[in-house]
Amino acid sequence: MKIQQIAPLKNDYLESIGFAWHSDIDGSRYVPGELVEVSSDECERYYEAANELYDMFVAAAQHAIDNNLFHELGIPYNLVNLIKASWENDVHWHLYGRFDFAGGIDGKPIKLLEFNADTPTAVFETAILQWAMLKQNGLDESAQFNDLFDGLVENFKRLLTLDDDTSGFEDMLAQNDFKILFTCLEGSVEDEQTTRLLQAAATHAGYKTRFAYIHEIAFDDENGVFMDGENYEFLFKLIPWESIAIEEGELALRLENIIANQKAIILNPAYTLLFQSKGIMKILWDLYPNHPLLLESSYEPLAGKKCVKKPFLAREGANVSVLGANGEILAQNDGEYGNQKFLYQEYTELPQDAKGQKYQAGVFFAFEGCALGFRKGGEIIDNYSKFVGHIIV
């Protein structure tokens, strides 16, 4: 793989556009002055892989629902009815997610690692910073696979049209003053700025929007979602569904009733937790054995094979281990998810640069594959990994 060195974005510039999490705990740049060089053909293959895999995830989720596999996937019991209700009605549209891939730029085939389908990170970095990296360095701003913001705008329109064609959106919006309330937990600058970026895309689409912290919102089982007495038809929450289920059980019940009474639509829908669970990788392997985009996955260690052990609903590399062919631990991360169920996924090498740093591709999906970005780190890509942009050469 080839890395192009550029001048990094200055901290004062990053802060001026709302990006405050630019430095890691050791003072190093979270977004270094680097671009991964990719070809247009490689971008096309990432795009096609995301599109094909999404259809496969839909089939796997349907299989899980039909066969009542919620427990096997580690889904909290108080979300099962929510998941079923959101799955059965097309109005619960999946807004966006991010596929994580190995391969694709190193002459090796693309392999799916996981699908961050509920509350994926790196939205701001992918949609805004990659463009800024090219612009600030006098490079061709269009030399990227990066339509994330426009893809989000179009998918917000599909919340009403429920179709590929969004040409009728303005007429539908004119007939009813649809509003979207955006929320996250108070205290995380990254979560808030990411949520506000999604809000900007919805506003650009034409909706009336507002931001509020989750504790400021009123949830009424019979009447829906309210802020300062105003009712909102849509609620976007950058809070993981499993966190709501485990830490806010009363809110989970209220949302179940609100959806059952058809008083609001929650984004991303509850069924995205089926996609989010690493356990679905085993179902995918069962349904599509030896598929070229998949890695062998099991709920038990893979005998005689090097593999990666992942908690079903962990995030940012927490409690992930790399196991040798004899089960020995080669690398591991600590975390708070050690009591979960685990997936064992066949190990595959990530692309490496000359210094031995490894790169994981992230491809965002909003109705279709729409943007590419990379995370750089060690053997396990985690919360200390860097974000690296790309350029098409």
PDB file of C-alpha atoms in Angstrom, residues 15 46-48 133 145 162 169 179 252 308 331:
ATOM      1  CA  GLU A  15     -11.677  23.608  16.336  1.00  0.00           C
ATOM      2  CA  TYR A  46     -15.616  -1.358  -1.768  1.00  0.00           C
ATOM      3  CA  TYR A  47     -18.892   0.150  -2.998  1.00  0.00           C
ATOM      4  CA  GLU A  48     -20.088  -3.141  -4.496  1.00  0.00           C
ATOM      5  CA  MET A 133      -7.392  17.536   4.042  1.00  0.00           C
ATOM      6  CA  PHE A 145     -14.965   8.119  -2.677  1.00  0.00           C
ATOM      7  CA  LEU A 162     -39.447   5.074   1.236  1.00  0.00           C
ATOM      8  CA  PHE A 169     -40.051  14.476  -1.216  1.00  0.00           C
ATOM      9  CA  LYS A 179     -39.931  17.551  12.189  1.00  0.00           C
ATOM     10  CA  ALA A 252     -37.016   1.327  26.283  1.00  0.00           C
ATOM     11  CA  VAL A 308     -10.258 -13.084  16.642  1.00  0.00           C
ATOM     12  CA  ALA A 331      -2.946  -9.900  21.637  1.00  0.00           C
TER      13      ALA A 331
END
